[in-house]
Amino acid sequence: MTPEFRRLFGLDPEVQQSAPGRVYLIGDHTDYAEGFCLPMPLAHLTQVAMARADSFRAASLSNGETLSFNPSGAPKGDWTDYIAGPIAELAKRGIVLPPVAVLVRSDVPQGAGVSSSAALEVAVIRAGLALVGAAMTDVEVARAAQAAENNYCGVQCGILDQMASAVGRPGKALLLDCRTNEGRLVAVPPAFRFAVVHCGVGRRLVDGAYNARRAAVEEAARLLGLRSLRDATASDIASLPDGEVRRRARHVVGENARVLAAVAALEAGDPRRFGALMTESHYSLAGDYDVSTEALDRLVESANAAGAYGARLTGAGFGGCIVTLIPPGEAEGWWAKVKAANPQSWTVQL
Ligand code: GLA
């Protein structure tokens, strides 16, 4: 990014850092119930170049904008908040950056549910640390990035996306325990080829519906006298009054078990078993959790009909992407069939 940095800021970059987007292989809507999930970093990266400057300025090669920002001031409500927020969080931890020029290049698709904002926050923190010669562990980086999103950007997300970006490693899945925030890297054998496909319809009406799901899950735990659904069993769920709260809780408890079974399938090198768990997860998210859409359902069905071992919506739902496990060596032919049945869809990663 050196030539672009020089052209835009008249300076040489002093440091360059990057962080990936992520996809949840399995384990959705479990994090806020202290459950398990299994993200994996994507090959797509957000890169950040940084140098000391006269004032805080940021440029994006994605949208061509150059804007000023102020980490000690109020959020502006634009993409520079994802740069100002992390710099403000570093300052709270005693790592005060001088005014900097920041250049961002990202091939992580935005609004697709693959954590473009977490990737930017993590890359900014790493660049800031490198600039002043400070160090933090990967988990501390994830915590600071989450704090930036909570405190500065005003989004009450969990730590999952930032952990997946900061702690994840290429070619490895990350089994995250959202009770302790501890992660275990699990190698992904070559027989497991995951594709990520966008259904062509962006996520819609997510916030209200997301909060309603969380409320139902908290209500279920309260009715059962538990701190969270992490401690609930299938027979606890069966004892809940029939209705929406029971269906939501059944998804969470089933999904936690599927994540652990999926890790076992990964470690046993059994893609068929892993794929079957993915498809089960999709129908639980669609039937019990009500977060799928027609386009996502059709895409999952076509992915499986075209020869995938399994497929599921990934992330919050209500649009965005599916993740699917396909036999290696058959990707092109598989995609041609899926695209023919879903002309609006496009590949994020094949
Ligand atoms: C969104 C949230 C995550 C998680 C997923 C669903 O992406 O940011 O914390 O709850 O939905 O698994």
Coordinates of C-alpha atoms and ligand atoms in Angstrom, one line a residue:
M1 CA 0.0 0.0 0.0
T2 CA 3.1 2.3 0.0
P3 CA 2.4 4.1 -3.3
E4 CA -1.2 4.8 -2.4
F5 CA -0.2 6.0 1.1
R6 CA 2.3 8.4 -0.4
R7 CA -0.2 9.7 -3.0
L8 CA -2.9 10.2 -0.4
F9 CA -0.9 11.5 2.6
G10 CA 2.5 12.6 1.2
L11 CA 4.2 10.3 3.7
D12 CA 5.7 6.8 3.9
P13 CA 3.7 4.3 6.0
E14 CA 5.7 3.3 9.1
V15 CA 3.8 0.1 9.9
Q16 CA 1.4 -2.3 8.1
Q17 CA -0.9 -4.9 9.7
S18 CA -3.8 -7.0 8.7
A19 CA -6.7 -9.1 10.2
P20 CA -9.1 -11.5 8.5
G21 CA -12.9 -11.7 8.3
R22 CA -14.5 -14.9 9.7
V23 CA -17.2 -17.4 9.0
Y24 CA -19.0 -19.5 11.6
L25 CA -18.7 -23.1 10.5
I26 CA -21.4 -24.1 13.1
G27 CA -22.6 -22.6 16.4
D28 CA -24.9 -19.7 15.8
H29 CA -27.0 -17.8 18.4
T30 CA -25.1 -19.7 21.2
D31 CA -22.6 -17.0 22.2
Y32 CA -25.0 -14.9 24.3
A33 CA -26.1 -18.1 26.2
E34 CA -22.5 -18.8 27.2
G35 CA -22.4 -21.6 24.7
F36 CA -19.9 -23.0 22.1
C37 CA -19.2 -21.9 18.6
L38 CA -16.7 -22.7 15.8
P39 CA -15.5 -19.8 13.7
M40 CA -12.8 -20.0 11.1
P41 CA -10.9 -17.1 9.6
L42 CA -11.5 -16.3 5.9
A43 CA -8.8 -15.8 3.4
H44 CA -10.1 -12.2 3.0
L45 CA -8.1 -9.6 4.8
T46 CA -8.4 -6.0 6.0
Q47 CA -5.0 -4.3 5.7
V48 CA -4.1 -1.1 7.6
A49 CA -1.1 1.1 7.0
M50 CA -0.2 3.8 9.5
A51 CA 2.2 6.7 10.1
R52 CA 2.6 9.6 12.4
A53 CA 1.0 12.7 10.9
D54 CA -0.1 16.3 11.7
S55 CA -3.6 15.3 12.5
F56 CA -5.8 12.1 12.6
R57 CA -6.9 11.3 9.0
A58 CA -8.1 8.0 7.4
A59 CA -8.5 7.0 3.8
S60 CA -10.3 3.9 2.4
L61 CA -9.3 2.3 -0.8
S62 CA -12.7 0.6 -0.9
N63 CA -14.8 3.8 -1.1
G64 CA -12.2 6.4 -2.1
E65 CA -12.9 8.7 0.9
T66 CA -10.3 10.5 3.0
L67 CA -11.8 11.8 6.2
S68 CA -10.5 13.4 9.4
F69 CA -11.4 11.9 12.8
N70 CA -10.8 12.5 16.5
P71 CA -10.4 9.6 18.9
S72 CA -10.9 11.9 22.0
G73 CA -14.1 13.3 20.5
A74 CA -17.6 11.9 19.9
P75 CA -18.2 9.2 17.3
K76 CA -19.0 10.6 13.8
G77 CA -21.3 7.8 12.7
D78 CA -19.2 6.8 9.7
W79 CA -16.5 4.1 9.0
T80 CA -13.8 6.1 10.8
D81 CA -15.5 5.2 14.1
Y82 CA -14.0 1.7 13.6
I83 CA -10.5 3.4 13.6
A84 CA -11.1 6.1 16.2
G85 CA -12.7 3.6 18.7
P86 CA -9.8 1.2 18.7
I87 CA -7.3 4.1 19.1
A88 CA -9.4 5.5 22.0
E89 CA -9.4 2.0 23.7
L90 CA -5.6 1.8 23.3
A91 CA -5.4 5.2 25.1
K92 CA -7.5 3.9 28.0
R93 CA -4.9 1.1 28.4
G94 CA -2.1 3.7 28.6
I95 CA -1.0 3.3 24.9
V96 CA -1.5 6.8 23.6
L97 CA -1.0 7.2 19.8
P98 CA 0.2 10.5 18.4
P99 CA -2.0 11.9 15.5
V100 CA -1.8 9.3 12.7
A101 CA -2.7 8.9 9.0
V102 CA -4.4 5.5 8.4
L103 CA -5.0 3.8 5.1
V104 CA -7.4 0.9 4.8
R105 CA -7.7 -1.7 2.1
S106 CA -10.2 -4.5 2.6
D107 CA -11.4 -7.4 0.6
V108 CA -13.7 -8.6 3.4
P109 CA -17.2 -8.0 2.0
Q110 CA -19.2 -5.5 4.1
G111 CA -22.7 -6.2 5.4
A112 CA -22.3 -9.9 4.5
G113 CA -22.1 -11.1 8.1
V114 CA -18.4 -12.0 7.9
S115 CA -17.1 -9.5 10.4
S116 CA -15.7 -6.7 8.3
S117 CA -15.8 -4.3 11.3
A118 CA -14.0 -6.7 13.7
A119 CA -11.3 -7.2 11.1
L120 CA -10.8 -3.5 10.8
E121 CA -10.7 -2.9 14.6
V122 CA -8.2 -5.7 15.1
A123 CA -5.9 -4.5 12.3
V124 CA -6.0 -0.9 13.7
I125 CA -5.0 -2.1 17.1
R126 CA -2.2 -4.2 15.8
A127 CA -0.9 -1.3 13.7
G128 CA -1.2 1.1 16.7
L129 CA 0.8 -1.3 18.9
A130 CA 3.5 -1.8 16.2
L131 CA 3.7 2.0 15.6
V132 CA 4.6 2.7 19.2
G133 CA 6.4 -0.5 19.9
A134 CA 3.9 -1.8 22.5
A135 CA 2.6 -5.4 22.8
M136 CA -0.7 -7.1 23.8
T137 CA -1.7 -10.8 23.7
D138 CA -4.2 -11.8 21.0
V139 CA -6.9 -12.1 23.6
E140 CA -6.2 -8.6 24.9
V141 CA -6.4 -7.3 21.3
A142 CA -9.8 -9.0 20.9
R143 CA -11.0 -7.5 24.2
A144 CA -9.9 -4.0 23.2
A145 CA -11.5 -4.4 19.8
Q146 CA -14.8 -5.5 21.4
A147 CA -14.6 -2.6 23.9
A148 CA -14.2 -0.2 20.9
E149 CA -17.3 -1.6 19.2
N150 CA -19.3 -1.5 22.5
N151 CA -18.1 1.9 23.9
Y152 CA -17.4 4.0 20.8
C153 CA -19.4 2.4 17.9
G154 CA -22.4 1.8 20.3
V155 CA -22.9 -1.9 19.1
Q156 CA -23.5 -4.3 22.0
C157 CA -21.8 -7.3 20.4
G158 CA -20.2 -10.2 22.2
I159 CA -16.5 -10.9 21.9
L160 CA -16.8 -13.6 19.4
D161 CA -16.1 -11.8 16.1
Q162 CA -13.1 -10.0 17.6
M163 CA -11.7 -13.3 19.0
A164 CA -12.2 -15.1 15.7
S165 CA -10.3 -12.4 13.9
A166 CA -7.5 -11.8 16.5
V167 CA -7.0 -15.4 17.8
G168 CA -8.0 -17.4 14.7
R169 CA -5.3 -18.8 12.5
P170 CA -5.5 -19.7 8.7
G171 CA -6.5 -23.3 8.1
K172 CA -7.7 -23.8 11.7
A173 CA -11.1 -23.7 13.2
L174 CA -11.5 -22.1 16.7
L175 CA -13.6 -23.8 19.2
L176 CA -14.7 -21.0 21.5
D177 CA -16.2 -21.5 24.9
C178 CA -18.3 -18.3 25.4
R179 CA -18.5 -18.9 29.1
T180 CA -14.8 -18.5 29.7
N181 CA -13.8 -16.8 26.4
E182 CA -11.2 -19.5 25.9
G183 CA -10.4 -20.8 22.5
R184 CA -8.9 -24.0 21.2
L185 CA -7.5 -24.2 17.6
V186 CA -8.6 -27.3 15.7
A187 CA -6.8 -28.2 12.5
V188 CA -9.0 -28.5 9.4
P189 CA -7.9 -31.5 7.3
P190 CA -7.6 -31.1 3.5
A191 CA -10.8 -33.3 3.0
F192 CA -12.8 -30.4 4.5
R193 CA -13.4 -27.6 1.9
F194 CA -15.7 -24.9 3.1
A195 CA -17.3 -22.5 0.7
V196 CA -19.1 -19.3 1.7
V197 CA -21.9 -18.1 -0.6
H198 CA -24.0 -14.9 -0.3
C199 CA -27.6 -15.4 -1.0
G200 CA -27.8 -12.1 -2.9
V201 CA -30.1 -10.5 -0.3
G202 CA -28.5 -8.4 2.4
R203 CA -29.4 -8.8 6.1
R204 CA -32.7 -7.1 7.0
L205 CA -34.5 -6.0 10.2
V206 CA -31.8 -7.7 12.2
D207 CA -31.5 -5.6 15.3
G208 CA -35.0 -5.8 16.7
A209 CA -35.3 -9.5 15.9
Y210 CA -31.9 -10.3 17.3
N211 CA -32.7 -8.6 20.6
A212 CA -36.0 -10.5 20.7
R213 CA -34.2 -13.9 20.3
R214 CA -31.8 -12.9 23.1
A215 CA -34.7 -12.0 25.3
A216 CA -36.4 -15.4 24.7
V217 CA -33.2 -17.3 25.5
E218 CA -32.8 -15.3 28.8
E219 CA -36.4 -15.9 29.6
A220 CA -35.9 -19.7 29.2
A221 CA -32.9 -19.7 31.5
R222 CA -34.9 -17.6 34.1
L223 CA -37.8 -20.1 33.9
L224 CA -35.4 -23.0 34.5
G225 CA -33.7 -21.2 37.3
L226 CA -30.3 -21.3 35.5
R227 CA -27.7 -18.6 34.9
S228 CA -27.7 -19.4 31.2
L229 CA -28.9 -22.0 28.8
R230 CA -25.4 -23.4 28.7
D231 CA -26.4 -25.5 31.7
A232 CA -29.7 -26.7 30.3
T233 CA -30.3 -30.2 29.1
A234 CA -32.8 -31.5 26.5
S235 CA -35.1 -32.7 29.3
D236 CA -35.1 -29.2 30.9
I237 CA -36.2 -27.8 27.6
A238 CA -39.0 -30.4 27.3
S239 CA -40.3 -29.1 30.7
L240 CA -40.7 -25.6 29.4
P241 CA -44.3 -24.6 28.4
D242 CA -44.9 -25.3 24.8
G243 CA -44.3 -22.2 22.6
E244 CA -41.8 -19.8 21.3
V245 CA -39.5 -19.7 24.3
R246 CA -39.2 -23.5 24.2
R247 CA -38.4 -23.6 20.5
R248 CA -35.7 -20.9 20.9
A249 CA -34.2 -22.7 23.9
R250 CA -34.3 -26.0 22.0
H251 CA -32.1 -24.5 19.2
V252 CA -29.5 -23.2 21.7
V253 CA -29.2 -26.5 23.6
G254 CA -29.1 -28.6 20.4
E255 CA -26.6 -26.2 18.7
N256 CA -24.2 -26.5 21.6
A257 CA -24.2 -30.3 21.3
R258 CA -23.8 -30.0 17.5
V259 CA -20.7 -27.8 17.9
L260 CA -19.0 -30.3 20.1
A261 CA -20.0 -33.2 17.8
A262 CA -18.7 -31.2 14.8
V263 CA -15.3 -30.8 16.4
A264 CA -15.2 -34.5 17.0
A265 CA -16.0 -35.1 13.3
L266 CA -13.3 -32.7 12.3
E267 CA -10.8 -34.5 14.5
A268 CA -11.9 -37.9 13.2
G269 CA -11.6 -36.6 9.6
D270 CA -15.3 -37.3 8.8
P271 CA -16.7 -34.6 6.5
R272 CA -20.0 -36.5 6.0
R273 CA -20.8 -36.3 9.7
F274 CA -19.7 -32.7 9.9
G275 CA -21.9 -31.9 6.9
A276 CA -24.9 -33.6 8.4
L277 CA -24.5 -31.6 11.6
M278 CA -24.4 -28.3 9.5
T279 CA -27.6 -29.1 7.7
E280 CA -29.3 -30.0 11.1
S281 CA -28.1 -26.7 12.4
H282 CA -29.7 -24.9 9.5
Y283 CA -33.1 -26.5 10.0
S284 CA -32.9 -25.7 13.7
L285 CA -32.0 -22.1 12.9
A286 CA -34.9 -22.0 10.4
G287 CA -37.5 -24.0 12.3
D288 CA -36.9 -23.3 16.0
Y289 CA -35.0 -20.0 15.8
D290 CA -36.9 -18.4 12.9
V291 CA -33.8 -16.5 11.5
S292 CA -33.7 -18.0 8.0
T293 CA -35.2 -16.5 4.8
E294 CA -36.6 -18.1 1.6
A295 CA -33.4 -17.2 -0.2
L296 CA -31.2 -18.8 2.5
D297 CA -33.3 -21.9 2.6
R298 CA -33.2 -22.3 -1.2
L299 CA -29.5 -21.8 -1.3
V300 CA -29.0 -24.5 1.4
E301 CA -31.2 -26.9 -0.5
S302 CA -29.4 -26.3 -3.8
A303 CA -26.0 -26.6 -2.1
N304 CA -26.9 -30.0 -0.8
A305 CA -28.7 -31.1 -4.0
A306 CA -25.5 -30.2 -6.0
G307 CA -23.4 -32.6 -3.8
A308 CA -22.4 -30.7 -0.7
Y309 CA -21.9 -32.8 2.5
G310 CA -24.0 -30.2 4.3
A311 CA -24.9 -26.5 4.4
R312 CA -26.3 -23.9 6.8
L313 CA -26.9 -20.2 7.1
T314 CA -24.1 -18.5 9.0
G315 CA -24.1 -15.5 11.3
A316 CA -27.2 -13.8 12.7
G317 CA -29.4 -14.9 9.7
F318 CA -32.1 -12.8 8.0
G319 CA -30.1 -12.7 4.8
G320 CA -26.4 -12.7 4.1
C321 CA -24.3 -15.9 3.7
I322 CA -24.4 -19.7 3.9
V323 CA -21.4 -21.9 4.7
T324 CA -21.2 -25.3 3.0
L325 CA -18.8 -28.2 3.1
I326 CA -18.1 -29.5 -0.4
P327 CA -16.1 -32.4 -1.7
P328 CA -12.6 -31.2 -2.7
G329 CA -11.9 -31.2 -6.4
E330 CA -15.6 -30.6 -7.3
A331 CA -15.9 -26.9 -6.4
E332 CA -16.3 -25.5 -9.9
G333 CA -19.0 -28.0 -11.1
W334 CA -20.8 -27.7 -7.8
W335 CA -20.8 -23.9 -8.0
A336 CA -22.1 -23.9 -11.6
K337 CA -25.2 -25.9 -10.4
V338 CA -25.8 -23.8 -7.4
K339 CA -25.5 -20.5 -9.3
A340 CA -27.9 -21.8 -12.0
A341 CA -30.5 -22.5 -9.3
N342 CA -29.8 -19.2 -7.4
P343 CA -28.9 -16.6 -10.0
Q344 CA -28.6 -13.8 -7.4
S345 CA -26.1 -15.6 -5.3
W346 CA -22.3 -14.9 -5.3
T347 CA -19.3 -16.6 -3.8
V348 CA -17.4 -15.0 -0.9
Q349 CA -15.0 -17.9 -0.8
L350 CA -15.1 -21.0 -3.0
Ligands
GLA1 C1 -24.2 -11.8 15.2 C2 -23.6 -11.4 16.6 C3 -22.7 -12.6 17.2 C4 -23.6 -13.8 17.2 C5 -24.2 -14.1 15.8 C6 -25.1 -15.3 15.8 O1 -23.2 -12.0 14.2 O2 -22.7 -10.3 16.4 O3 -22.3 -12.2 18.4 O4 -24.6 -13.8 18.2 O5 -25.0 -13.0 15.4 O6 -24.4 -16.5 16.0

